[in-house]
Tab-separated table of C-alpha atoms and ligand atoms in Angstrom:
chain	number	residue	atom	x	y	z
A	1176	MET	CA	0.000	0.000	0.000
A	1177	THR	CA	1.303	3.471	-0.861
A	1178	ALA	CA	1.616	5.766	2.141
A	1179	ALA	CA	-0.582	8.873	2.105
A	1180	PRO	CA	1.304	12.158	1.913
A	1181	PRO	CA	1.919	13.882	5.238
A	1182	GLY	CA	-1.292	15.279	6.622
A	1183	PHE	CA	-3.458	13.401	4.119
A	1184	HIS	CA	-5.920	10.676	4.906
A	1185	ALA	CA	-6.558	7.549	2.871
A	1186	SER	CA	-8.548	8.332	-0.278
A	1187	ASN	CA	-11.981	7.258	1.020
A	1188	GLU	CA	-11.522	9.471	4.092
A	1189	PRO	CA	-12.295	13.195	3.980
A	1190	ARG	CA	-9.146	15.236	3.509
A	1191	PRO	CA	-8.306	17.689	6.302
A	1192	ALA	CA	-8.841	21.400	5.670
A	1193	SER	CA	-8.971	24.580	7.775
A	1194	VAL	CA	-10.933	27.768	8.199
A	1195	TYR	CA	-9.148	31.077	8.821
A	1196	VAL	CA	-11.153	34.038	10.168
A	1197	HIS	CA	-9.557	37.491	10.009
A	1198	PHE	CA	-10.446	40.204	12.545
A	1199	PRO	CA	-8.950	43.521	11.371
A	1200	TYR	CA	-9.095	45.780	14.441
A	1201	CYS	CA	-6.247	46.636	16.853
A	1202	LEU	CA	-5.873	49.234	19.597
A	1203	THR	CA	-2.705	50.545	17.942
A	1204	LYS	CA	-0.695	49.936	14.797
A	1205	CYS	CA	2.694	48.439	15.636
A	1206	PRO	CA	5.451	49.995	13.527
A	1207	TYR	CA	6.709	46.649	12.153
A	1208	CYS	CA	3.261	45.228	11.272
A	1209	ASP	CA	2.245	44.555	7.670
A	1210	PHE	CA	-0.928	42.609	8.499
A	1211	VAL	CA	-4.367	43.892	7.553
A	1212	SER	CA	-5.016	45.693	10.830
A	1213	TYR	CA	-6.460	49.087	11.684
A	1214	LYS	CA	-5.941	51.195	14.778
A	1215	THR	CA	-9.425	51.511	16.288
A	1216	PRO	CA	-10.604	52.631	19.751
A	1217	ARG	CA	-12.370	49.845	21.671
A	1218	GLU	CA	-15.729	51.646	21.528
A	1219	ALA	CA	-15.565	52.039	17.723
A	1220	ILE	CA	-15.129	48.315	16.971
A	1221	ASP	CA	-18.028	46.892	14.983
A	1222	HIS	CA	-18.574	43.580	16.835
A	1223	VAL	CA	-22.023	42.596	15.588
A	1224	GLY	CA	-21.967	43.965	12.027
A	1225	TYR	CA	-18.574	42.420	11.391
A	1226	ALA	CA	-19.735	39.034	12.751
A	1227	ASP	CA	-22.849	39.194	10.536
A	1228	ALA	CA	-20.662	39.892	7.498
A	1229	VAL	CA	-18.302	36.989	8.260
A	1230	ILE	CA	-21.266	34.646	8.785
A	1231	ALA	CA	-22.774	35.700	5.432
A	1232	GLU	CA	-19.430	35.033	3.773
A	1233	LEU	CA	-19.050	31.650	5.497
A	1234	ARG	CA	-22.403	30.527	4.122
A	1235	ALA	CA	-21.452	31.528	0.582
A	1236	ARG	CA	-17.897	30.167	0.670
A	1237	ALA	CA	-19.091	26.854	2.162
A	1238	SER	CA	-21.686	26.431	-0.546
A	1239	TYR	CA	-19.109	26.942	-3.287
A	1240	ALA	CA	-16.295	25.059	-1.559
A	1241	GLU	CA	-18.480	21.981	-1.060
A	1242	ALA	CA	-19.344	22.020	-4.789
A	1243	ALA	CA	-15.659	22.488	-5.684
A	1244	TRP	CA	-14.591	19.581	-3.454
A	1245	SER	CA	-17.231	17.407	-4.986
A	1246	ALA	CA	-15.787	18.275	-8.434
A	1247	ALA	CA	-12.311	17.522	-7.040
A	1248	GLY	CA	-13.566	14.050	-6.140
A	1249	SER	CA	-13.119	13.981	-2.364
A	1250	ARG	CA	-14.751	15.340	0.751
A	1251	ARG	CA	-13.172	17.648	3.322
A	1252	ARG	CA	-13.332	17.796	7.085
A	1253	ILE	CA	-12.413	21.025	8.861
A	1254	GLU	CA	-9.842	20.119	11.523
A	1255	SER	CA	-8.790	23.606	12.634
A	1256	VAL	CA	-10.256	27.085	12.870
A	1257	PHE	CA	-7.910	30.024	13.426
A	1258	PHE	CA	-9.056	33.508	14.447
A	1259	GLY	CA	-6.182	35.798	13.447
A	1260	GLY	CA	-5.742	39.475	12.943
A	1261	GLY	CA	-5.600	42.137	13.943
A	1262	THR	CA	-6.541	41.379	17.514
A	1263	PRO	CA	-9.431	38.896	17.634
A	1264	SER	CA	-9.315	38.859	21.461
A	1265	LEU	CA	-10.923	42.325	21.186
A	1266	TRP	CA	-13.988	40.725	19.568
A	1267	GLU	CA	-16.871	40.149	21.968
A	1268	PRO	CA	-16.601	36.406	22.760
A	1269	LYS	CA	-20.326	36.010	22.062
A	1270	GLU	CA	-19.879	37.372	18.523
A	1271	LEU	CA	-16.796	35.258	17.917
A	1272	GLY	CA	-18.833	32.304	19.183
A	1273	ARG	CA	-21.587	33.039	16.648
A	1274	VAL	CA	-18.988	32.875	13.887
A	1275	LEU	CA	-17.602	29.602	15.233
A	1276	ALA	CA	-21.119	28.152	15.351
A	1277	ALA	CA	-21.577	29.155	11.682
A	1278	VAL	CA	-18.365	27.323	10.754
A	1279	ARG	CA	-19.766	24.192	12.420
A	1280	GLU	CA	-23.146	24.687	10.744
A	1281	HIS	CA	-21.874	25.169	7.186
A	1282	PHE	CA	-18.898	22.792	7.066
A	1283	THR	CA	-18.269	19.217	8.107
A	1284	CYS	CA	-16.035	19.654	11.147
A	1285	ALA	CA	-14.056	17.342	13.408
A	1286	GLU	CA	-15.844	16.640	16.686
A	1287	GLY	CA	-14.984	18.022	20.128
A	1288	ASP	CA	-11.355	18.898	20.791
A	1289	ALA	CA	-10.371	17.173	17.547
A	1290	LEU	CA	-11.355	20.551	16.081
A	1291	GLU	CA	-8.521	22.889	17.097
A	1292	VAL	CA	-9.905	26.411	17.594
A	1293	THR	CA	-7.238	29.076	18.154
A	1294	VAL	CA	-7.655	32.774	18.951
A	1295	GLU	CA	-4.785	35.259	18.723
A	1296	CYS	CA	-4.766	37.512	21.776
A	1297	ASN	CA	-2.941	40.621	22.897
A	1298	PRO	CA	-2.112	41.133	26.582
A	1299	THR	CA	-4.196	44.340	26.580
A	1300	SER	CA	-7.332	42.361	25.695
A	1301	LEU	CA	-6.794	39.104	27.555
A	1302	ASP	CA	-7.243	38.168	31.173
A	1303	GLU	CA	-8.434	35.028	32.921
A	1304	ARG	CA	-12.085	36.025	32.557
A	1305	ARG	CA	-11.805	36.691	28.821
A	1306	ALA	CA	-10.007	33.364	28.405
A	1307	ARG	CA	-12.856	31.594	30.254
A	1308	ASP	CA	-15.433	33.371	28.076
A	1309	LEU	CA	-13.614	32.213	24.951
A	1310	ASP	CA	-13.410	28.689	26.361
A	1311	ALA	CA	-17.182	28.759	26.879
A	1312	GLN	CA	-17.623	29.599	23.182
A	1313	GLY	CA	-15.680	26.490	22.108
A	1314	VAL	CA	-12.194	27.988	21.765
A	1315	ASN	CA	-9.550	25.488	22.907
A	1316	ARG	CA	-6.258	27.228	22.101
A	1317	LEU	CA	-4.942	30.753	22.720
A	1318	SER	CA	-1.924	32.388	21.127
A	1319	VAL	CA	-0.761	35.305	23.288
A	1320	GLY	CA	1.247	38.133	21.695
A	1321	THR	CA	3.847	38.574	24.428
A	1322	GLN	CA	6.608	39.567	21.930
A	1323	SER	CA	9.077	40.542	24.675
A	1324	LEU	CA	9.467	40.561	28.446
A	1325	ARG	CA	11.701	43.671	28.463
A	1326	GLN	CA	10.273	47.179	28.741
A	1327	GLU	CA	12.736	48.875	26.375
A	1328	GLN	CA	12.106	46.214	23.700
A	1329	LEU	CA	8.328	46.540	23.994
A	1330	GLN	CA	8.725	50.304	23.601
A	1331	TYR	CA	10.882	49.865	20.482
A	1332	LEU	CA	8.206	47.526	19.068
A	1333	GLY	CA	5.476	50.076	19.803
A	1334	ARG	CA	3.496	47.647	21.943
A	1335	LEU	CA	0.857	48.866	24.385
A	1336	HIS	CA	1.607	46.348	27.145
A	1337	ASP	CA	4.494	46.140	29.595
A	1338	PRO	CA	6.330	43.018	30.825
A	1339	ALA	CA	4.032	42.646	33.853
A	1340	GLY	CA	0.982	42.857	31.565
A	1341	ALA	CA	2.378	40.144	29.313
A	1342	GLN	CA	3.090	37.857	32.268
A	1343	GLU	CA	-0.361	38.530	33.714
A	1344	ALA	CA	-2.071	37.662	30.410
A	1345	VAL	CA	-0.106	34.411	30.118
A	1346	ARG	CA	-0.912	33.541	33.754
A	1347	GLY	CA	-4.613	34.299	33.190
A	1348	ALA	CA	-4.740	32.179	30.041
A	1349	LEU	CA	-3.077	29.227	31.771
A	1350	ALA	CA	-5.225	29.586	34.916
A	1351	SER	CA	-8.462	29.695	32.868
A	1352	GLY	CA	-8.193	25.982	32.139
A	1353	ILE	CA	-8.486	26.509	28.384
A	1354	GLY	CA	-6.932	23.548	26.640
A	1355	ARG	CA	-3.705	24.909	25.148
A	1356	VAL	CA	-1.759	28.178	25.298
A	1357	SER	CA	1.055	29.430	23.075
A	1358	THR	CA	2.945	32.684	22.963
A	1359	ASP	CA	4.919	34.731	20.440
A	1360	LEU	CA	8.403	36.055	21.166
A	1361	ILE	CA	10.342	38.365	18.857
A	1362	PHE	CA	14.149	38.199	18.883
A	1363	GLY	CA	16.842	39.953	16.868
A	1364	LEU	CA	16.150	43.362	18.394
A	1365	PRO	CA	18.797	46.096	18.429
A	1366	GLY	CA	21.048	45.807	21.451
A	1367	GLN	CA	19.646	42.388	22.382
A	1368	SER	CA	22.236	39.801	23.382
A	1369	PRO	CA	21.782	36.112	22.515
A	1370	GLU	CA	21.735	35.514	26.279
A	1371	ASP	CA	18.726	37.810	26.639
A	1372	ALA	CA	16.862	35.957	23.864
A	1373	ARG	CA	17.646	32.652	25.601
A	1374	SER	CA	16.614	33.961	28.969
A	1375	GLN	CA	13.227	35.272	27.756
A	1376	ALA	CA	12.419	31.940	26.080
A	1377	GLY	CA	13.311	30.219	29.360
A	1378	GLU	CA	11.149	32.581	31.417
A	1379	LEU	CA	8.149	31.869	29.178
A	1380	ALA	CA	8.731	28.126	29.452
A	1381	ASP	CA	9.022	28.551	33.250
A	1382	ALA	CA	5.570	30.190	33.207
A	1383	GLY	CA	4.144	26.840	32.070
A	1384	LEU	CA	3.771	27.461	28.325
A	1385	ARG	CA	4.103	24.366	26.174
A	1386	HIS	CA	4.246	26.048	22.766
A	1387	LEU	CA	6.354	29.041	21.742
A	1388	SER	CA	6.641	30.843	18.398
A	1389	CYS	CA	9.967	32.707	18.267
A	1390	TYR	CA	10.218	35.062	15.316
A	1391	GLN	CA	13.144	37.095	14.139
A	1392	LEU	CA	12.163	40.736	13.660
A	1393	THR	CA	11.757	41.369	9.938
A	1394	ILE	CA	11.463	44.815	8.396
A	1395	GLU	CA	8.678	44.888	5.830
A	1396	PRO	CA	8.276	47.555	3.155
A	1397	GLY	CA	5.224	49.746	3.640
A	1398	THR	CA	5.484	49.706	7.454
A	1399	GLN	CA	6.745	52.503	9.694
A	1400	PHE	CA	9.900	50.480	10.343
A	1401	GLY	CA	10.272	49.865	6.607
A	1402	GLU	CA	10.161	53.603	5.940
A	1403	LEU	CA	12.584	54.444	8.764
A	1404	SER	CA	14.955	51.736	7.580
A	1405	ARG	CA	14.810	53.036	3.995
A	1406	ARG	CA	15.926	56.421	5.317
A	1407	GLY	CA	18.646	54.799	7.433
A	1408	ARG	CA	17.003	55.933	10.660
A	1409	LEU	CA	16.068	52.621	12.250
A	1410	PRO	CA	18.466	50.988	14.712
A	1411	LEU	CA	18.873	47.337	13.712
A	1412	ALA	CA	20.517	44.296	15.253
A	1413	ASP	CA	23.808	42.861	14.095
A	1414	ASP	CA	23.204	39.824	11.794
A	1415	GLY	CA	25.710	37.676	13.682
A	1416	LEU	CA	23.982	38.345	17.007
A	1417	VAL	CA	20.584	37.557	15.466
A	1418	ALA	CA	21.892	34.172	14.304
A	1419	GLU	CA	23.366	33.536	17.758
A	1420	GLY	CA	20.015	34.485	19.326
A	1421	PHE	CA	18.242	31.928	17.118
A	1422	LEU	CA	20.672	29.204	18.231
A	1423	ALA	CA	20.507	30.259	21.903
A	1424	ILE	CA	16.696	29.952	21.932
A	1425	ASP	CA	16.978	26.575	20.216
A	1426	GLU	CA	19.437	25.334	22.850
A	1427	GLU	CA	17.357	26.626	25.745
A	1428	LEU	CA	14.037	25.192	24.627
A	1429	THR	CA	15.248	21.856	23.259
A	1430	SER	CA	17.156	21.263	26.515
A	1431	ARG	CA	13.791	21.612	28.285
A	1432	GLY	CA	12.144	18.953	26.109
A	1433	PHE	CA	10.570	21.184	23.455
A	1434	THR	CA	10.768	19.993	19.844
A	1435	HIS	CA	11.945	22.626	17.379
A	1436	TYR	CA	9.408	21.404	14.815
A	1437	GLU	CA	9.381	24.407	12.487
A	1438	ILE	CA	11.956	27.140	11.965
A	1439	SER	CA	10.116	29.543	14.292
A	1440	ASN	CA	8.107	27.114	16.410
A	1441	TYR	CA	8.723	24.943	19.461
A	1442	ALA	CA	6.313	22.525	21.121
A	1443	MET	CA	6.194	19.951	23.859
A	1444	PRO	CA	5.042	16.582	22.442
A	1445	GLY	CA	1.493	16.826	21.062
A	1446	GLU	CA	1.304	20.619	21.484
A	1447	GLU	CA	2.152	21.518	17.873
A	1448	SER	CA	-0.171	24.004	16.164
A	1449	ARG	CA	-2.310	21.780	13.952
A	1450	HIS	CA	-3.568	24.781	11.992
A	1451	ASN	CA	-0.092	25.970	11.088
A	1452	LEU	CA	1.128	22.437	10.362
A	1453	ALA	CA	-1.689	22.088	7.821
A	1454	TYR	CA	-0.643	25.376	6.237
A	1455	TRP	CA	3.031	24.356	6.025
A	1456	ARG	CA	1.953	21.073	4.450
A	1457	GLY	CA	0.057	22.920	1.732
A	1458	LEU	CA	-3.452	21.850	2.752
A	1459	GLU	CA	-6.514	23.912	1.852
A	1460	TYR	CA	-7.889	26.741	3.972
A	1461	VAL	CA	-11.121	28.646	3.541
A	1462	GLY	CA	-10.296	32.239	4.476
A	1463	VAL	CA	-13.064	34.599	5.588
A	1464	GLY	CA	-13.074	38.181	6.804
A	1465	CYS	CA	-11.557	41.428	5.697
A	1466	GLY	CA	-8.273	40.919	3.798
A	1467	ALA	CA	-8.327	37.118	4.232
A	1468	TYR	CA	-6.768	34.782	1.680
A	1469	GLY	CA	-8.216	31.367	0.907
A	1470	TYR	CA	-7.070	28.387	-1.146
A	1471	VAL	CA	-9.481	25.710	-2.331
A	1472	GLN	CA	-9.065	22.801	-4.726
A	1473	THR	CA	-11.577	23.107	-7.555
A	1474	ALA	CA	-10.918	20.183	-9.908
A	1475	ARG	CA	-9.597	16.647	-9.991
A	1476	VAL	CA	-5.857	16.452	-10.604
A	1477	GLY	CA	-5.341	16.064	-14.374
A	1478	ALA	CA	-8.986	16.843	-15.204
A	1479	ALA	CA	-8.775	20.552	-16.150
A	1480	ALA	CA	-7.512	21.307	-19.676
A	1481	ASP	CA	-5.392	24.222	-18.438
A	1482	GLY	CA	-3.916	22.204	-15.557
A	1483	GLY	CA	-5.672	24.380	-12.970
A	1484	ILE	CA	-6.594	22.419	-9.859
A	1485	GLY	CA	-7.228	25.179	-7.352
A	1486	VAL	CA	-7.980	28.822	-6.707
A	1487	ARG	CA	-6.473	31.357	-4.317
A	1488	TYR	CA	-8.682	34.351	-3.590
A	1489	ARG	CA	-8.326	37.449	-1.460
A	1490	ASN	CA	-11.016	39.552	0.189
A	1491	ALA	CA	-11.462	43.326	0.289
A	1492	ILE	CA	-8.946	44.859	2.714
A	1493	ASP	CA	-11.026	47.804	3.955
A	1494	PRO	CA	-13.379	46.699	6.776
A	1495	LYS	CA	-16.273	48.920	5.669
A	1496	ALA	CA	-15.946	47.805	2.036
A	1497	TYR	CA	-15.754	44.199	3.241
A	1498	VAL	CA	-18.886	44.440	5.406
A	1499	ALA	CA	-20.825	46.115	2.566
A	1500	ALA	CA	-19.683	43.501	0.033
A	1501	ALA	CA	-20.480	40.579	2.330
A	1502	ALA	CA	-24.090	41.745	2.561
A	1503	GLY	CA	-24.516	41.106	-1.168
A	1504	VAL	CA	-22.152	38.196	-1.670
A	1505	ARG	CA	-23.273	35.599	-4.210
A	1506	ASP	CA	-23.785	32.020	-3.124
A	1507	ASP	CA	-21.057	30.787	-5.474
A	1508	ALA	CA	-18.369	32.966	-3.880
A	1509	LEU	CA	-14.898	31.765	-4.666
A	1510	GLY	CA	-13.255	34.228	-6.952
A	1511	GLU	CA	-13.433	37.201	-9.195
A	1512	GLY	CA	-16.863	38.731	-9.702
A	1513	ASP	CA	-18.364	37.164	-6.580
A	1514	GLY	CA	-18.697	40.636	-5.061
A	1515	LEU	CA	-16.221	39.960	-2.276
A	1516	SER	CA	-12.882	38.778	-3.653
A	1517	ILE	CA	-10.573	41.531	-4.864
A	1518	SER	CA	-8.324	38.995	-6.542
A	1519	SER	CA	-8.498	35.405	-7.622
A	1520	GLU	CA	-5.658	33.313	-9.012
A	1521	PRO	CA	-5.926	29.892	-10.639
A	1522	LEU	CA	-3.299	27.469	-9.326
A	1523	ASP	CA	-1.757	24.606	-11.285
A	1524	GLY	CA	0.199	21.650	-9.969
A	1525	GLU	CA	3.635	23.206	-10.604
A	1526	THR	CA	2.735	26.366	-8.688
A	1527	LEU	CA	1.358	24.352	-5.789
A	1528	LEU	CA	4.453	22.134	-5.757
A	1529	ARG	CA	6.721	25.186	-5.425
A	1530	GLU	CA	4.600	26.400	-2.507
A	1531	ARG	CA	4.825	23.019	-0.811
A	1532	ILE	CA	8.612	23.049	-1.188
A	1533	MET	CA	8.875	26.560	0.248
A	1534	LEU	CA	6.591	25.863	3.211
A	1535	GLY	CA	7.460	22.206	3.790
A	1536	LEU	CA	11.187	22.905	4.080
A	1537	ARG	CA	10.404	25.065	7.125
A	1538	LEU	CA	9.465	21.869	8.979
A	1539	ALA	CA	12.019	19.769	10.858
A	1540	ASN	CA	10.567	16.676	9.160
A	1541	GLY	CA	10.824	18.335	5.760
A	1542	VAL	CA	8.680	17.663	2.734
A	1543	ASP	CA	7.923	14.365	0.969
A	1544	LEU	CA	8.464	15.560	-2.563
A	1545	GLY	CA	7.443	12.272	-4.160
A	1546	ALA	CA	4.109	12.240	-2.325
A	1547	CYS	CA	3.495	15.908	-3.206
A	1548	GLY	CA	4.182	15.179	-6.873
A	1549	ARG	CA	1.689	12.295	-6.876
A	1550	ASP	CA	-0.889	14.385	-5.053
A	1551	LEU	CA	-0.547	17.302	-7.474
A	1552	GLY	CA	-0.113	15.300	-10.685
A	1553	VAL	CA	3.375	16.630	-11.521
A	1554	ASP	CA	6.862	15.133	-11.747
A	1555	PRO	CA	8.922	16.810	-9.014
A	1556	TRP	CA	12.176	15.067	-10.036
A	1557	THR	CA	13.181	17.221	-13.010
A	1558	PRO	CA	16.874	16.772	-13.977
A	1559	GLU	CA	17.618	20.370	-12.979
A	1560	ARG	CA	15.995	20.003	-9.538
A	1561	VAL	CA	17.744	16.668	-8.901
A	1562	ARG	CA	21.085	18.328	-9.773
A	1563	THR	CA	20.348	21.208	-7.399
A	1564	ILE	CA	19.365	18.776	-4.625
A	1565	GLU	CA	22.691	16.981	-5.035
A	1566	GLN	CA	24.644	20.265	-4.987
A	1567	LEU	CA	22.845	21.565	-1.891
A	1568	SER	CA	23.245	18.200	-0.145
A	1569	SER	CA	27.004	18.192	-0.785
A	1570	LYS	CA	27.213	21.571	1.006
A	1571	GLY	CA	25.172	20.431	4.023
A	1572	ARG	CA	22.283	22.730	3.102
A	1573	LEU	CA	19.827	19.897	2.369
A	1574	ALA	CA	19.351	16.235	3.261
A	1575	ARG	CA	17.487	13.681	1.144
A	1576	VAL	CA	16.204	10.405	2.554
A	1577	GLY	CA	14.161	8.505	-0.014
A	1578	ASP	CA	11.670	11.001	-1.407
A	1579	THR	CA	11.843	13.332	1.598
A	1580	LEU	CA	13.881	16.538	1.613
A	1581	ARG	CA	14.694	18.418	4.774
A	1582	ILE	CA	17.040	21.162	5.841
A	1583	PRO	CA	19.528	20.146	8.560
A	1584	ARG	CA	19.117	22.394	11.614
A	1585	PRO	CA	22.492	24.226	11.278
A	1586	ALA	CA	21.370	25.325	7.772
A	1587	TRP	CA	17.919	26.610	8.805
A	1588	LEU	CA	19.158	30.187	8.739
A	1589	TRP	CA	19.345	29.928	4.917
A	1590	ALA	CA	16.054	28.064	4.463
A	1591	ASP	CA	14.388	30.625	2.177
A	1592	ASP	CA	17.351	30.704	-0.171
A	1593	THR	CA	17.557	26.884	-0.184
A	1594	ALA	CA	13.858	26.578	-1.039
A	1595	ALA	CA	14.102	29.193	-3.814
A	1596	ARG	CA	16.921	27.254	-5.477
A	1597	LEU	CA	14.587	24.247	-5.802
A	1598	PHE	CA	11.910	26.149	-7.726
B	1480	SF4	S1	-1.229	43.991	17.514
B	1480	SF4	FE1	-0.533	42.517	15.953
B	1480	SF4	S2	-1.886	42.785	14.201
B	1480	SF4	FE2	-2.185	44.560	15.557
B	1480	SF4	S3	-0.824	46.115	14.727
B	1480	SF4	FE3	0.337	45.050	16.323
B	1480	SF4	S4	1.423	43.366	15.252
B	1480	SF4	FE4	-0.173	44.151	13.872
């Protein structure tokens, strides 16, 4: 029997898929942030109207996605729902709960805690009571935006909370009894020593967290930091110290029993983010909400004359435009002309294979290129790619075992470049 590709079930089983819900409001706009998020006072947030719009979109997207999956020849089961943003912990839990109920109503979902439901939270909108309220709505995982435990670093990042507020939010989340709690930590800040990065990761693990996402600060064009950097006015960290910080965090957390399962993510056994794993494995996600992206398979592999087997769409990025469009969305919403998507891109097997290489190589277990090729109906072993694999392997940048490619940990710092060479 041929093994199913990672994350895939046997062919008569529904394939796993996800739902992503975007909530676009924040209390401030952090200077490094390039997400679709808008600084909005608490009292100006549109809790009910925004929930109504997302529910209308869910109904339409589910109707089309179910038809598309039927055309693709297999069913889907939603195994994770992720409320991202923005700051979805600002959303009234009751309204967020209405949206979650609509996901369950319109899609076939895994039962009970087999459905991972994550909400991103900021310390300024999370305490034990809010965590309990989210738990009562069916949320079973929180991701807390700690970012740093040092006052001067939080100030540099433009965050509204202080170290005590971050620790209090983490304590409240853990004390609430909600199933699982993760936190984000940013390293690679100017003036930060590798020892400080290590020590903060350790302090968060000491607090009882069993999942940590540790991101290097990146400067994105179009952000305040991007503009300051372009003008040479942003203090930045030394590249060597950033690399040492990455390794120091790795040492600290793996010595405590965490698995470094993705370049930026650490988990105790069984605590991995199922939603993000599905994304890194190239599985489908139905995106809803302002600015959300979605990717849905629309045809059987090899059936479409133009080789297209899926569609990626993106929603309107202005909340008011989104809410207005959702009110009139057509029931076959999955692309251009549906009244909601501002872009829609057909995806063929080669494009999807490149995405799976790029995302899959971020995982410690790597990517099963042979299985991906079979799943997408393309030959991944082109002579040029095989040559590149051999060259990269000889330099210690890549390892191949059977059909699986992975990047050895010491070479993770060059993962993006390694993946790009395999395109
Ligand atoms: S809180 Fe998060 S989403 Fe909001 S502006 Fe800051 S980084 Fe962006």
